[in-house]
mmCIF file of C-alpha atoms in Angstrom:
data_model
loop_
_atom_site.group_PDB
_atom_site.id
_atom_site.type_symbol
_atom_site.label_atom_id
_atom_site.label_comp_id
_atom_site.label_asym_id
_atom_site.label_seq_id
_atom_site.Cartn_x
_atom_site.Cartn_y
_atom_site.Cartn_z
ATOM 1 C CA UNK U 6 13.689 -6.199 -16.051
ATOM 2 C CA UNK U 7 14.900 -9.699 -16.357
ATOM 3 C CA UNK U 8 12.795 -12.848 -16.368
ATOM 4 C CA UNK U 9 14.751 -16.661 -16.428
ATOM 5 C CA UNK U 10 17.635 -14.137 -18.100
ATOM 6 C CA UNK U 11 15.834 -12.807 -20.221
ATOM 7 C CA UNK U 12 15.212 -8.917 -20.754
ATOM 8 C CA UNK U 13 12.288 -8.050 -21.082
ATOM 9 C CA UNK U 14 9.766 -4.854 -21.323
ATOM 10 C CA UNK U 15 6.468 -4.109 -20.701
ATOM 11 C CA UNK U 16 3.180 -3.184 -18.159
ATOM 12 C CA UNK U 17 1.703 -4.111 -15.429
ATOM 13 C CA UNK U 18 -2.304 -4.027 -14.664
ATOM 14 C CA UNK U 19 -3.971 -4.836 -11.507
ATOM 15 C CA UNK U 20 -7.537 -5.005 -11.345
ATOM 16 C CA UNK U 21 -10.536 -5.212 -8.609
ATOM 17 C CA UNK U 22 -13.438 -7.146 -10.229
ATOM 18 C CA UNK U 23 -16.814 -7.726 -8.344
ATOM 19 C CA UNK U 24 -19.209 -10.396 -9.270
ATOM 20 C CA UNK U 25 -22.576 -9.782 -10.772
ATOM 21 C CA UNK U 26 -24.738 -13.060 -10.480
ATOM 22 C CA UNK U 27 -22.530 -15.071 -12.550
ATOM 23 C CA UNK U 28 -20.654 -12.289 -13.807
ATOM 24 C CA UNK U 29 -18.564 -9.910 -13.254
ATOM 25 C CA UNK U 30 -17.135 -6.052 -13.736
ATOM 26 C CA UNK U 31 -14.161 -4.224 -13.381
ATOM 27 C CA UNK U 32 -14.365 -1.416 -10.813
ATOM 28 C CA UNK U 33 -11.282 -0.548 -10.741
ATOM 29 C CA UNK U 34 -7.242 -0.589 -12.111
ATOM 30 C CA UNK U 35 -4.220 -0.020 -11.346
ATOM 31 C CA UNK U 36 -1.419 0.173 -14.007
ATOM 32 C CA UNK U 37 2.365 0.739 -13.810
ATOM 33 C CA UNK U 38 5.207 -1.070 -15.245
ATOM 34 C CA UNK U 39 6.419 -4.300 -15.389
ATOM 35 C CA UNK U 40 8.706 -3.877 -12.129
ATOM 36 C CA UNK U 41 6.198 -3.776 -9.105
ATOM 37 C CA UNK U 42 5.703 -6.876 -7.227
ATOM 38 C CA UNK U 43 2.357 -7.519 -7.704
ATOM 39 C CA UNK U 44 0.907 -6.203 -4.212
ATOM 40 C CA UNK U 45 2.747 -3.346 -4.575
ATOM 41 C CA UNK U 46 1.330 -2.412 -7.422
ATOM 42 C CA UNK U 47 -2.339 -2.768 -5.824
ATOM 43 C CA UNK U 48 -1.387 -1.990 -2.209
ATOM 44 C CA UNK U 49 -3.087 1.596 -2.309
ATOM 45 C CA UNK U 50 -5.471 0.479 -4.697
ATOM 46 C CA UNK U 51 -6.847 -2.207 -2.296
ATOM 47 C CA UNK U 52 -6.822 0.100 0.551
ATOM 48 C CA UNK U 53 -8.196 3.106 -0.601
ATOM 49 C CA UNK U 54 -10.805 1.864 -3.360
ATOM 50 C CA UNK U 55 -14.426 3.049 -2.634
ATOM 51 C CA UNK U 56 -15.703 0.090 -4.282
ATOM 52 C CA UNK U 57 -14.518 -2.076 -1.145
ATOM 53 C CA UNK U 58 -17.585 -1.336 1.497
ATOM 54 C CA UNK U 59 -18.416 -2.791 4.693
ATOM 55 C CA UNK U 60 -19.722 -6.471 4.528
ATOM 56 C CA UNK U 61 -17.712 -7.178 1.035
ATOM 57 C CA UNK U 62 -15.480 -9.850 0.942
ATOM 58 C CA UNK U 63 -12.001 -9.884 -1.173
ATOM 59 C CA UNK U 64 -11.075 -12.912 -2.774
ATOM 60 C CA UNK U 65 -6.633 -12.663 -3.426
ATOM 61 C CA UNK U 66 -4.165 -14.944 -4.857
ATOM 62 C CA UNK U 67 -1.014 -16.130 -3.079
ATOM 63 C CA UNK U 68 1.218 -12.964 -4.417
ATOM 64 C CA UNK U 69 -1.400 -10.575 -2.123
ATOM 65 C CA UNK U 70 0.175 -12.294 0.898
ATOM 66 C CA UNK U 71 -0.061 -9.326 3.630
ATOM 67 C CA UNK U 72 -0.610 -9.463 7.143
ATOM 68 C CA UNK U 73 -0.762 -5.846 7.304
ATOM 69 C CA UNK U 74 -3.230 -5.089 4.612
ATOM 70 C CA UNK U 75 -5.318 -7.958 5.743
ATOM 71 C CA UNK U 76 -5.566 -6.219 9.179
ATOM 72 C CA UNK U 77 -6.453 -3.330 7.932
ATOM 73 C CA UNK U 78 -9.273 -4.623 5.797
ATOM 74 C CA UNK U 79 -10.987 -6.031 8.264
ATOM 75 C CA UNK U 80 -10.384 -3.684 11.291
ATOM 76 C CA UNK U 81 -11.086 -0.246 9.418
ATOM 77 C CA UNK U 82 -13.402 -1.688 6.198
ATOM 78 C CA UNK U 83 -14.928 -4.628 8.022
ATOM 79 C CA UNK U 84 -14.216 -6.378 4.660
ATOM 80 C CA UNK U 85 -13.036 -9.904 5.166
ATOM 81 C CA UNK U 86 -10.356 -11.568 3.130
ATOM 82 C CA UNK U 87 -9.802 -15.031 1.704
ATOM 83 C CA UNK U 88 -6.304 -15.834 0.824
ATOM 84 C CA UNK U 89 -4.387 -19.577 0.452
ATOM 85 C CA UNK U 90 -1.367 -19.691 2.628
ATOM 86 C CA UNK U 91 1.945 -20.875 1.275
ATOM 87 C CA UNK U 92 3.757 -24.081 2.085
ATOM 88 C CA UNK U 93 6.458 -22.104 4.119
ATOM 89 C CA UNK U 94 4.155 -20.363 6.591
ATOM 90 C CA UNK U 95 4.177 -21.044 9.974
ATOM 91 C CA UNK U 96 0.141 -20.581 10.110
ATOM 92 C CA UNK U 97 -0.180 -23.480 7.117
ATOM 93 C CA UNK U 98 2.197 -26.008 9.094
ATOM 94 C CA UNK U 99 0.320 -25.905 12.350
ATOM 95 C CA UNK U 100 -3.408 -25.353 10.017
ATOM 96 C CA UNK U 101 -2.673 -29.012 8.798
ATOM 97 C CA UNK U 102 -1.268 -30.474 12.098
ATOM 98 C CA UNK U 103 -4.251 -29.604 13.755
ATOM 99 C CA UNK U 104 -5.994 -30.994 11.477
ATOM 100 C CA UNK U 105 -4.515 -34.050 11.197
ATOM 101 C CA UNK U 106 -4.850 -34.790 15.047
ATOM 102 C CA UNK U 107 -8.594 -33.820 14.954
ATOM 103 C CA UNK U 108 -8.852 -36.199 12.295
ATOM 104 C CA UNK U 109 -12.668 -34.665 11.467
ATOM 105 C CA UNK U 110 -12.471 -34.675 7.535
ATOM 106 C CA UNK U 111 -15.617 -34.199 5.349
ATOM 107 C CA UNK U 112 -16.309 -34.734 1.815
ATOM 108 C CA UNK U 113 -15.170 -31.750 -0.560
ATOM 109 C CA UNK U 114 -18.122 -30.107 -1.448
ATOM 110 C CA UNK U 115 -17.166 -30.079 -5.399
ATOM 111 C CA UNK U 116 -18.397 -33.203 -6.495
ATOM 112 C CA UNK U 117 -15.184 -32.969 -9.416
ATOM 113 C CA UNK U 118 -13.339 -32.903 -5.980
ATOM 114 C CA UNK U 119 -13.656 -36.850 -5.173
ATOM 115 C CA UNK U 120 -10.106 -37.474 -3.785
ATOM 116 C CA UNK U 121 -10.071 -34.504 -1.910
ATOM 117 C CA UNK U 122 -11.513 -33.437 2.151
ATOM 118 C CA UNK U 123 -11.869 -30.744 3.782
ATOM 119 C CA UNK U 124 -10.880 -29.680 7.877
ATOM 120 C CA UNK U 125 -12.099 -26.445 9.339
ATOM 121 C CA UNK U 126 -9.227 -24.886 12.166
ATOM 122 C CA UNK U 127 -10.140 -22.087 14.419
ATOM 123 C CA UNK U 128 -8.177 -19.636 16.276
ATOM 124 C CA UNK U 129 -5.120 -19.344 14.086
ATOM 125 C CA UNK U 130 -4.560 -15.612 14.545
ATOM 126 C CA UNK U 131 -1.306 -15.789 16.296
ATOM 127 C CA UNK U 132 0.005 -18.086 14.286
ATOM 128 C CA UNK U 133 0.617 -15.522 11.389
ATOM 129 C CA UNK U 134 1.758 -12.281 13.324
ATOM 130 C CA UNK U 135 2.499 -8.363 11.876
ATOM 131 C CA UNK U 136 5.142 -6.126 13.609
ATOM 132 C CA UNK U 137 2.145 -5.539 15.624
ATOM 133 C CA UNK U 138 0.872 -8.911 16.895
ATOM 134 C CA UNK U 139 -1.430 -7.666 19.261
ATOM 135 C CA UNK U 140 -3.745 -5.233 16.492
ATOM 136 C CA UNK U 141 -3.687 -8.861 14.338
ATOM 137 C CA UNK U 142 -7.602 -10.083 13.701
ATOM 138 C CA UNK U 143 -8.196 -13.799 14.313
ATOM 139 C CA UNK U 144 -8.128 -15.921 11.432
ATOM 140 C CA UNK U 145 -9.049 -19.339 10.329
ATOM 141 C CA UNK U 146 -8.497 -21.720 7.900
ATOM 142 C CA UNK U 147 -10.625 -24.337 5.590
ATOM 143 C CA UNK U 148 -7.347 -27.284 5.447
ATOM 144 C CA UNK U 149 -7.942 -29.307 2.016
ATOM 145 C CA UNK U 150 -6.336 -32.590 2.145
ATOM 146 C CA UNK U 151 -5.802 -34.983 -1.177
ATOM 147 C CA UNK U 152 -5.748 -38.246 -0.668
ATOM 148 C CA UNK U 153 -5.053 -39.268 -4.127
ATOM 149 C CA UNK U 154 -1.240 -37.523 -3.914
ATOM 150 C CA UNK U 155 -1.231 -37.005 -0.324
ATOM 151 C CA UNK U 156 -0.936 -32.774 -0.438
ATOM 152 C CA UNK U 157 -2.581 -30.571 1.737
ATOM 153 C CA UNK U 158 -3.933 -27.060 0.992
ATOM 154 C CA UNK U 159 -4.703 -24.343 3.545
ATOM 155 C CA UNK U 160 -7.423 -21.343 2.618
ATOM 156 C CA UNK U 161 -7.108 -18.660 5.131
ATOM 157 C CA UNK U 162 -10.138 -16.197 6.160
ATOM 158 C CA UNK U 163 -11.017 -13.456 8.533
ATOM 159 C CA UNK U 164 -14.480 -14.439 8.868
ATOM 160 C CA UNK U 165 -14.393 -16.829 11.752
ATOM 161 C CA UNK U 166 -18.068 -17.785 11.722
ATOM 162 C CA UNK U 167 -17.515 -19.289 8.044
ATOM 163 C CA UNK U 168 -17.419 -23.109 8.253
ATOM 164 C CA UNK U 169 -14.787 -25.151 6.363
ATOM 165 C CA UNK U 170 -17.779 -25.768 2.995
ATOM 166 C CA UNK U 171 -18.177 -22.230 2.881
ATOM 167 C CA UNK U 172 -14.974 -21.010 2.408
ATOM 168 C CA UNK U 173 -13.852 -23.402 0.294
ATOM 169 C CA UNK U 174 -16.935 -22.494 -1.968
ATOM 170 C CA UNK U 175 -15.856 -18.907 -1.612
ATOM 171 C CA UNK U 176 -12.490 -19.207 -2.461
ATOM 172 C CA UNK U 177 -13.991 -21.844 -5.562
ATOM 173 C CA UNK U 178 -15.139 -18.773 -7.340
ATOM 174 C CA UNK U 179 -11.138 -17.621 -8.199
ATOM 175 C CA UNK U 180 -11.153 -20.467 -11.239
ATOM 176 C CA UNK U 181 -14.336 -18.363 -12.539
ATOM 177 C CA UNK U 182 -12.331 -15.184 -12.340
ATOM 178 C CA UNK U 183 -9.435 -16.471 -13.734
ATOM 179 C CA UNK U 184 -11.213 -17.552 -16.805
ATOM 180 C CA UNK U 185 -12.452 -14.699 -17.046
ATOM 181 C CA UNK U 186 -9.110 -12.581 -17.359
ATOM 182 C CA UNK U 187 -7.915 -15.474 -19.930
ATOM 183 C CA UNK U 188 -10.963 -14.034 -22.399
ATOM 184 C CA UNK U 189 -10.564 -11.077 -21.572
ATOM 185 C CA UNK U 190 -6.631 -11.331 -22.633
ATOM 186 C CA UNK U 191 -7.466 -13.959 -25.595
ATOM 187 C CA UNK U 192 -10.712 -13.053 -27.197
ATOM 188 C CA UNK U 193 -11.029 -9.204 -26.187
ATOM 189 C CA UNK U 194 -7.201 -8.645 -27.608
ATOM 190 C CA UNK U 195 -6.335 -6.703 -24.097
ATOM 191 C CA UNK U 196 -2.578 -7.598 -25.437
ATOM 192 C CA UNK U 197 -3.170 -6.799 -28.809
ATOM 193 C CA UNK U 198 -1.272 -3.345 -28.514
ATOM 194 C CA UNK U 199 -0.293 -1.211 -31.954
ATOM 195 C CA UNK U 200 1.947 1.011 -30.790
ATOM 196 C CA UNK U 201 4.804 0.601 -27.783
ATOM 197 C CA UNK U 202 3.634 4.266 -26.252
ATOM 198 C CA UNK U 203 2.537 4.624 -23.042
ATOM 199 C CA UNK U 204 -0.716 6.632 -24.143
ATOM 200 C CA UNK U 205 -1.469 4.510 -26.626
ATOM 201 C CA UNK U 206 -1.530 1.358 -24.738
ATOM 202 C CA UNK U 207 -3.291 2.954 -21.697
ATOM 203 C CA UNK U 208 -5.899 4.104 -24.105
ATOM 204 C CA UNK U 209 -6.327 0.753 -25.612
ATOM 205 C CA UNK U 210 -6.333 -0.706 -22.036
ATOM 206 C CA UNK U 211 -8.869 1.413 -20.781
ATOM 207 C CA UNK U 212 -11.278 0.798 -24.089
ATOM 208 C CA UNK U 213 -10.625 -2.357 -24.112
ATOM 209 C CA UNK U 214 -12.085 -2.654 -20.524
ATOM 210 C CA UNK U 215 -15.316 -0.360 -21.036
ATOM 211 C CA UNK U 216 -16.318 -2.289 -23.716
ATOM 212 C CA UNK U 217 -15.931 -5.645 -21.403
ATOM 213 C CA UNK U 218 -17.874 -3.681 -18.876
ATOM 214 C CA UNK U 219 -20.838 -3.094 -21.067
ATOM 215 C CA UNK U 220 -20.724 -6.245 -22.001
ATOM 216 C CA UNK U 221 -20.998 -7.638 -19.030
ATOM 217 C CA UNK U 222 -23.589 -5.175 -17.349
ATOM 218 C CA UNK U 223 -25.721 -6.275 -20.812
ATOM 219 C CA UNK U 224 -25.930 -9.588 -19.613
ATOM 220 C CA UNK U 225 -27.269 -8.496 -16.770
ATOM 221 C CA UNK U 226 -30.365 -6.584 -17.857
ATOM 222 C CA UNK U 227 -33.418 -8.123 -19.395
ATOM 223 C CA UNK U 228 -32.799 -7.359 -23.016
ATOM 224 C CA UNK U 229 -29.235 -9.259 -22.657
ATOM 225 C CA UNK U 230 -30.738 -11.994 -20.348
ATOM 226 C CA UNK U 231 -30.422 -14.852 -23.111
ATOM 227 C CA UNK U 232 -26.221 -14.284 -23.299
ATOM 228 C CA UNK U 233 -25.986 -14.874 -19.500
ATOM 229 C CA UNK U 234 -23.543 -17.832 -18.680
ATOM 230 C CA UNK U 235 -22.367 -17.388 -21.730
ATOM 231 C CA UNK U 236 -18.716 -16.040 -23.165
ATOM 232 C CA UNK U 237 -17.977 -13.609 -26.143
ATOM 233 C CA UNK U 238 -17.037 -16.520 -28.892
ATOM 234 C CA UNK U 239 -19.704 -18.640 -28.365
ATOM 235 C CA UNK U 240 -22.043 -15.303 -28.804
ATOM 236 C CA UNK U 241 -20.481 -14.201 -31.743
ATOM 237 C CA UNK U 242 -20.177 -17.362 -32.907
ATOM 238 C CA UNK U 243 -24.317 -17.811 -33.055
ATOM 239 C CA UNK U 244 -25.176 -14.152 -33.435
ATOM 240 C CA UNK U 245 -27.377 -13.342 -36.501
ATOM 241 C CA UNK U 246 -27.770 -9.659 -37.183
ATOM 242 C CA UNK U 247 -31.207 -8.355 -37.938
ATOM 243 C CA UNK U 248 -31.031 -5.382 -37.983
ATOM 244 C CA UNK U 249 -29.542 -3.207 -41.502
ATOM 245 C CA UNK U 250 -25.455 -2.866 -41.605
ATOM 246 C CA UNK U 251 -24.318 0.752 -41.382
ATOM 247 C CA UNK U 252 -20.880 2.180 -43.897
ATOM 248 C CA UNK U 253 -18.459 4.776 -41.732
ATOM 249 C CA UNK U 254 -16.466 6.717 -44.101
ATOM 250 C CA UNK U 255 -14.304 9.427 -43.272
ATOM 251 C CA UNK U 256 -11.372 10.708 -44.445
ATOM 252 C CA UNK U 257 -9.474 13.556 -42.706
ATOM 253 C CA UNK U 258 -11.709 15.668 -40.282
ATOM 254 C CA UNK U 259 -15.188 14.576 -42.587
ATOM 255 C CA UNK U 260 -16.685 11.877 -41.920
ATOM 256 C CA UNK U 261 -20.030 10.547 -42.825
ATOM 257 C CA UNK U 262 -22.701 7.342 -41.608
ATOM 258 C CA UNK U 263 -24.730 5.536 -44.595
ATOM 259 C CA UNK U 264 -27.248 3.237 -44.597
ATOM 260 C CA UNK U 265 -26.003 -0.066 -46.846
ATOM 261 C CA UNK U 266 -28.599 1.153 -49.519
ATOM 262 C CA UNK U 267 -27.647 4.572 -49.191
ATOM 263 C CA UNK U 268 -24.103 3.640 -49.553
ATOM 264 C CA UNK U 269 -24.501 1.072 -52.598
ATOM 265 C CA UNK U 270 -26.371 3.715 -54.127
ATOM 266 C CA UNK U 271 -23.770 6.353 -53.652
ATOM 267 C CA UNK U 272 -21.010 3.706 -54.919
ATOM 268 C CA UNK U 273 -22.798 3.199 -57.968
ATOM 269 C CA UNK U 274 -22.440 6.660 -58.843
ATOM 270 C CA UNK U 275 -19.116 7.365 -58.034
ATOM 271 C CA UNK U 276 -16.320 7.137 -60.842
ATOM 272 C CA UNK U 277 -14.202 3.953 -61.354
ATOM 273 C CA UNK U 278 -11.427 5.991 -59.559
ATOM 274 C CA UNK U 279 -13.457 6.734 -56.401
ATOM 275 C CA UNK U 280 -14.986 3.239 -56.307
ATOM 276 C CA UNK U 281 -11.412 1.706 -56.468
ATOM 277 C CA UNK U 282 -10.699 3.889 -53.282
ATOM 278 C CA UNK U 283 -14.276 2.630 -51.821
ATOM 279 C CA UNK U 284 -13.860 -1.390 -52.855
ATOM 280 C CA UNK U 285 -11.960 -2.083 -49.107
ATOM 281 C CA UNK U 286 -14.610 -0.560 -47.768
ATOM 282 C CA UNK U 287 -17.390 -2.421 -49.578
ATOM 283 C CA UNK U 288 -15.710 -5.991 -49.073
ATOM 284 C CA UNK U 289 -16.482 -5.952 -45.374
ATOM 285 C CA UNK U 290 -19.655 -5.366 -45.170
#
């Protein structure tokens, strides 16, 4: 496909992450080419998952714009949905008129947040209608007004009895997310493919993610409590190993696991061919 003229190739993943405490997991992917538009790609993935159960909430983007799938969330999963609305929507228009004429701002409740305010409108249902306006569930909206460049910004919901704090501190958990995805892409080498093949890279892919799910579930447990809050680097950064390195060597369908010792010892009595074969090996331990 082509991006700003440009050709170019590649995959698509979308994922479903739930939050753990102050982490997260994957539950579940979707991959497919570059093509899809990014809803597309998830669209069956989002309705069918059986990770999404009554009483969960879904936190989306502005590409997962959908009336329809919104609907259907709510109305057959009684999951609710929290979603920004864009500038050209008729439901963000009338969300900030409103609240301009009620004129009932409060202070954001992120205290980095100091220019900003925050409006709660009810009842905005109609406002954003399906091909089948009279199945659409209510909505409303937490308006977010900046007074230091004069924008407004309008979070949408489909739990009505939320007040305007709440789902602004809902939606305030996306930055986390997103971070999270960056290490995920930048420390965890997700992108870091060997081969163009589409096994190969949906192998890597799916590794790649197990071992970021184990990670994370780690945290979580007792033994891993002291990493909590904390990312990959910084761990490895200030890990010291106490426990005695291990040598892998195989070579064909053989393979064998050595204690350091064990190895040394069988290095030492190797000839100076074999330990010129072994010396790679050696230099990263």
């Amino acid at each position: 496909m082509k991006d700003d003229g440009k050709v170019i190739r590649g995959y698509k993943m979308g994922t479903l992450r739930g939050l753990m405490d102050d982490s997260g997991i994957i539950e579940e992917i979707v991959f497919d080419s570059i093509k899809p538009h990014d809803l597309e790609l998830c669209r069956n993935m989002i309705l069918k998952s059986k990770c999404l159960k009554g009483g969960d909430i879904l936190i989306n983007d502005r590409g997962f714009i959908s009336r329809d799938v919104i609907n259907f969330l709510k109305v057959e999963k009684q999951v609710d949905t929290y979603v920004p609305a864009k500038k050209n929507m008729t439901i963000y228009q009338e969300a900030v008129k409103i609240a301009i004429s009620e004129d009932k701002w409060q202070k954001h409740p992120n205290r980095k947040r100091k220019t900003q305010e925050i409006h709660l409108v009810k009842d905005l249902g109609m406002m954003w209608q399906s091909n089948t306006p009279d199945k659409d569930v209510d909505l409303c909206a937490c308006v977010v007004h900046d007074k230091k460049d004069n924008e407004y910004y309008v979070f949408l919901t489909t739990d009505t009895n939320k007040t305007a704090k709440q789902i602004i501190n809902t939606y305030e958990l996306r930055p986390e997310i997103e971070e999270d995805y960056r290490q995920i892409k930048d420390f965890w080498k997700l992108e870091d493919f060997k081969s163009t093949k589409y096994n190969f890279i949906t192998f890597h892919i799916v590794m790649t993610l197990i071992g970021y799910m184990y990670f994370q579930l780690f945290k979580n447990m007792e033994e891993g409590n002291k990493y909590s809050g904390k990312s990959l680097p910084v761990i490895i950064k200030n890990y010291k190993e106490d426990k005695q390195k291990s040598v892998i060597i195989y070579s064909g369908q053989y393979f064998g696991v050595f204690s350091f010792i064990e190895f040394i010892q069988l290095y030492a009595g190797c000839s100076a061919e074999v330990r010129k074969l072994l010396d790679p090996t050696l230099a990263l331990v």
